[in-house]
C-alpha cells in the first residue's frame, strides 16, 4: 500500500472515530501513527458526572462496528484492537508554535497495555473499568495477561454487546 493511500485511509477512519467520540461525549486526545486516543472527564466538554467507562466501552464497540466499512488492501475489513483503563491522568495544553493537548499518567500507560494485549475486534478492559459498567450488557470473558510493569493482571475481554430479543 502506498503511503498516500495509508494516509487517506487513516483520514477516513479517524474522521469517523472523531464523530463517534463526539456522539459518546468523549474527547479525542490525539492520533499516534495508526493509534487513536480518546478520554472522558479530562475537559469540560466530556462532563463531570458522566459514566466515562460505559461511554468508552460503547465508543469502542461502535468503532469496531464502523471499522468493518473500511477495506484493507487484502480485501478484508480493517480490524482494531482496543484497550481501556479508568483512572486519573494529568492533562495539559502546550503552545510553542502549535496548540497541543495531551494526557499522561499510569492510566494512559495501562490503557496502552490493554490495547497491545487485546485481540482484533475486541475490547480489553481493566478491573477499574469493568467495575464501572454493567457486565450483563456484553459478551465477554476474563483473561490474565502479563502487563509490563504490573505482572499477571486479570482483564476482561469484551467481544460484543448482548442482543436482547
mmCIF file of C-alpha atoms in Angstrom:
data_model
loop_
_atom_site.group_PDB
_atom_site.id
_atom_site.type_symbol
_atom_site.label_atom_id
_atom_site.label_comp_id
_atom_site.label_asym_id
_atom_site.label_seq_id
_atom_site.Cartn_x
_atom_site.Cartn_y
_atom_site.Cartn_z
ATOM 1 C CA UNK A 1 0.000 0.000 0.000
ATOM 2 C CA UNK A 2 1.387 3.415 -0.958
ATOM 3 C CA UNK A 3 1.987 5.924 1.870
ATOM 4 C CA UNK A 4 -0.595 8.340 0.434
ATOM 5 C CA UNK A 5 -3.166 5.519 0.415
ATOM 6 C CA UNK A 6 -2.414 4.797 4.079
ATOM 7 C CA UNK A 7 -2.818 8.476 4.988
ATOM 8 C CA UNK A 8 -6.083 8.735 3.043
ATOM 9 C CA UNK A 9 -7.487 5.606 4.707
ATOM 10 C CA UNK A 10 -6.468 6.793 8.180
ATOM 11 C CA UNK A 11 -8.074 10.174 7.470
ATOM 12 C CA UNK A 12 -11.384 8.441 6.701
ATOM 13 C CA UNK A 13 -11.141 6.103 9.708
ATOM 14 C CA UNK A 14 -10.122 8.831 12.169
ATOM 15 C CA UNK A 15 -12.795 11.223 10.873
ATOM 16 C CA UNK A 16 -15.359 8.508 11.537
ATOM 17 C CA UNK A 17 -13.884 7.908 15.016
ATOM 18 C CA UNK A 18 -13.968 11.667 15.740
ATOM 19 C CA UNK A 19 -17.719 11.724 15.062
ATOM 20 C CA UNK A 20 -18.273 8.637 17.211
ATOM 21 C CA UNK A 21 -16.205 10.141 20.063
ATOM 22 C CA UNK A 22 -18.334 13.264 19.979
ATOM 23 C CA UNK A 23 -21.553 11.210 19.959
ATOM 24 C CA UNK A 24 -20.401 9.366 23.083
ATOM 25 C CA UNK A 25 -19.304 12.542 24.885
ATOM 26 C CA UNK A 26 -15.631 11.621 24.817
ATOM 27 C CA UNK A 27 -12.702 13.751 23.736
ATOM 28 C CA UNK A 28 -10.159 12.751 21.121
ATOM 29 C CA UNK A 29 -6.731 13.412 22.583
ATOM 30 C CA UNK A 30 -4.549 12.571 19.598
ATOM 31 C CA UNK A 31 -3.577 10.080 16.973
ATOM 32 C CA UNK A 32 -0.177 8.427 17.076
ATOM 33 C CA UNK A 33 0.548 6.730 13.776
ATOM 34 C CA UNK A 34 -2.372 4.333 13.366
ATOM 35 C CA UNK A 35 -3.404 4.637 17.040
ATOM 36 C CA UNK A 36 -6.340 6.747 18.250
ATOM 37 C CA UNK A 37 -6.502 8.034 21.841
ATOM 38 C CA UNK A 38 -9.684 9.386 23.444
ATOM 39 C CA UNK A 39 -10.644 10.095 27.041
ATOM 40 C CA UNK A 40 -13.548 11.153 29.206
ATOM 41 C CA UNK A 41 -13.572 13.685 32.018
ATOM 42 C CA UNK A 42 -10.348 15.466 31.080
ATOM 43 C CA UNK A 43 -12.123 18.509 29.650
ATOM 44 C CA UNK A 44 -15.328 20.320 30.488
ATOM 45 C CA UNK A 45 -16.728 19.050 27.174
ATOM 46 C CA UNK A 46 -16.984 15.499 28.466
ATOM 47 C CA UNK A 47 -18.952 16.246 31.630
ATOM 48 C CA UNK A 48 -18.068 15.607 35.237
ATOM 49 C CA UNK A 49 -20.918 13.258 36.176
ATOM 50 C CA UNK A 50 -20.994 11.028 33.113
ATOM 51 C CA UNK A 51 -20.056 7.352 33.367
ATOM 52 C CA UNK A 52 -16.938 7.555 31.239
ATOM 53 C CA UNK A 53 -16.289 3.803 31.489
ATOM 54 C CA UNK A 54 -19.635 2.996 29.844
ATOM 55 C CA UNK A 55 -19.108 5.733 27.250
ATOM 56 C CA UNK A 56 -15.620 4.394 26.441
ATOM 57 C CA UNK A 57 -16.797 0.793 26.049
ATOM 58 C CA UNK A 58 -19.750 1.851 23.907
ATOM 59 C CA UNK A 59 -17.450 4.023 21.770
ATOM 60 C CA UNK A 60 -15.023 1.113 21.378
ATOM 61 C CA UNK A 61 -17.761 -1.255 20.226
ATOM 62 C CA UNK A 62 -19.075 1.363 17.776
ATOM 63 C CA UNK A 63 -15.531 1.851 16.438
ATOM 64 C CA UNK A 64 -15.209 -1.888 15.869
ATOM 65 C CA UNK A 65 -18.560 -1.952 14.063
ATOM 66 C CA UNK A 66 -17.642 1.089 11.940
ATOM 67 C CA UNK A 67 -14.233 -0.331 11.054
ATOM 68 C CA UNK A 68 -15.926 -3.072 9.034
ATOM 69 C CA UNK A 69 -16.799 -0.428 6.420
ATOM 70 C CA UNK A 70 -13.112 0.172 5.715
ATOM 71 C CA UNK A 71 -11.400 -2.377 3.486
ATOM 72 C CA UNK A 72 -7.702 -3.245 3.757
ATOM 73 C CA UNK A 73 -5.566 -3.848 0.633
ATOM 74 C CA UNK A 74 -6.071 -7.607 1.045
ATOM 75 C CA UNK A 75 -9.837 -7.106 0.584
ATOM 76 C CA UNK A 76 -10.648 -7.798 4.244
ATOM 77 C CA UNK A 77 -12.335 -5.287 6.573
ATOM 78 C CA UNK A 78 -9.970 -3.425 8.877
ATOM 79 C CA UNK A 79 -9.761 -4.785 12.412
ATOM 80 C CA UNK A 80 -8.728 -2.892 15.513
ATOM 81 C CA UNK A 81 -7.565 -3.865 18.985
ATOM 82 C CA UNK A 82 -8.892 -1.586 21.687
ATOM 83 C CA UNK A 83 -7.810 -1.168 25.296
ATOM 84 C CA UNK A 84 -9.480 0.804 28.077
ATOM 85 C CA UNK A 85 -8.471 1.687 31.622
ATOM 86 C CA UNK A 86 -10.240 4.015 34.051
ATOM 87 C CA UNK A 87 -8.122 6.203 36.284
ATOM 88 C CA UNK A 88 -6.621 9.610 36.905
ATOM 89 C CA UNK A 89 -4.488 11.410 34.365
ATOM 90 C CA UNK A 90 -2.610 14.669 34.182
ATOM 91 C CA UNK A 91 -3.753 16.796 31.259
ATOM 92 C CA UNK A 92 -2.184 19.862 29.751
ATOM 93 C CA UNK A 93 -2.209 22.241 26.835
ATOM 94 C CA UNK A 94 1.065 23.463 25.416
ATOM 95 C CA UNK A 95 1.855 26.098 22.861
ATOM 96 C CA UNK A 96 5.164 26.934 21.336
ATOM 97 C CA UNK A 97 4.181 27.094 17.702
ATOM 98 C CA UNK A 98 1.063 24.935 17.647
ATOM 99 C CA UNK A 99 -1.507 24.277 20.373
ATOM 100 C CA UNK A 100 -1.296 20.690 21.650
ATOM 101 C CA UNK A 101 -3.429 18.878 24.240
ATOM 102 C CA UNK A 102 -2.135 15.685 25.846
ATOM 103 C CA UNK A 103 -2.639 13.396 28.838
ATOM 104 C CA UNK A 104 -0.090 11.456 30.882
ATOM 105 C CA UNK A 105 -0.012 9.019 33.738
ATOM 106 C CA UNK A 106 -0.265 5.404 34.740
ATOM 107 C CA UNK A 107 -3.854 5.274 33.429
ATOM 108 C CA UNK A 108 -2.612 6.173 29.943
ATOM 109 C CA UNK A 109 0.130 3.556 30.099
ATOM 110 C CA UNK A 110 -2.255 0.870 31.362
ATOM 111 C CA UNK A 111 -4.785 1.634 28.610
ATOM 112 C CA UNK A 112 -1.991 1.270 26.053
ATOM 113 C CA UNK A 113 -1.041 -2.091 27.581
ATOM 114 C CA UNK A 114 -4.680 -3.219 27.326
ATOM 115 C CA UNK A 115 -4.680 -2.286 23.633
ATOM 116 C CA UNK A 116 -1.409 -4.064 22.903
ATOM 117 C CA UNK A 117 -2.630 -7.289 24.538
ATOM 118 C CA UNK A 118 -6.161 -7.144 23.133
ATOM 119 C CA UNK A 119 -7.366 -9.139 20.155
ATOM 120 C CA UNK A 120 -8.561 -7.778 16.810
ATOM 121 C CA UNK A 121 -12.242 -6.879 17.017
ATOM 122 C CA UNK A 122 -12.268 -6.973 20.839
ATOM 123 C CA UNK A 123 -12.010 -4.513 23.719
ATOM 124 C CA UNK A 124 -9.720 -5.399 26.648
ATOM 125 C CA UNK A 125 -10.529 -3.527 29.869
ATOM 126 C CA UNK A 126 -9.026 -3.432 33.340
ATOM 127 C CA UNK A 127 -10.887 -4.227 36.554
ATOM 128 C CA UNK A 128 -11.183 -0.494 37.229
ATOM 129 C CA UNK A 129 -13.207 -0.056 34.049
ATOM 130 C CA UNK A 130 -15.053 -3.358 34.417
ATOM 131 C CA UNK A 131 -16.458 -2.396 37.823
ATOM 132 C CA UNK A 132 -17.989 0.756 36.335
ATOM 133 C CA UNK A 133 -20.023 -0.945 33.604
ATOM 134 C CA UNK A 134 -22.895 -3.435 33.592
ATOM 135 C CA UNK A 135 -21.388 -6.783 32.508
ATOM 136 C CA UNK A 136 -24.871 -8.086 31.684
ATOM 137 C CA UNK A 137 -24.856 -5.831 28.619
ATOM 138 C CA UNK A 138 -21.875 -7.524 26.964
ATOM 139 C CA UNK A 139 -20.455 -10.832 25.752
ATOM 140 C CA UNK A 140 -17.094 -11.217 27.480
ATOM 141 C CA UNK A 141 -14.575 -13.470 29.157
ATOM 142 C CA UNK A 142 -11.778 -12.969 31.659
ATOM 143 C CA UNK A 143 -8.108 -13.444 30.904
ATOM 144 C CA UNK A 144 -4.936 -12.979 32.881
ATOM 145 C CA UNK A 145 -2.322 -11.139 30.856
ATOM 146 C CA UNK A 146 1.267 -10.256 31.672
ATOM 147 C CA UNK A 147 1.229 -6.468 31.811
ATOM 148 C CA UNK A 148 4.601 -4.731 31.631
ATOM 149 C CA UNK A 149 5.362 -3.191 34.996
ATOM 150 C CA UNK A 150 2.336 -4.851 36.663
ATOM 151 C CA UNK A 151 2.810 -8.604 36.199
ATOM 152 C CA UNK A 152 -0.107 -11.006 35.730
ATOM 153 C CA UNK A 153 -3.274 -8.927 35.671
ATOM 154 C CA UNK A 154 -6.906 -10.020 35.495
ATOM 155 C CA UNK A 155 -8.557 -8.351 32.500
ATOM 156 C CA UNK A 156 -11.891 -8.571 30.747
ATOM 157 C CA UNK A 157 -12.156 -9.112 27.000
ATOM 158 C CA UNK A 158 -15.411 -7.650 25.672
ATOM 159 C CA UNK A 159 -16.409 -9.232 22.382
ATOM 160 C CA UNK A 160 -19.763 -7.583 21.657
ATOM 161 C CA UNK A 161 -22.988 -6.249 23.066
ATOM 162 C CA UNK A 162 -25.574 -8.804 24.053
ATOM 163 C CA UNK A 163 -28.540 -8.870 21.739
ATOM 164 C CA UNK A 164 -31.799 -8.578 23.614
ATOM 165 C CA UNK A 165 -34.613 -10.455 21.916
#
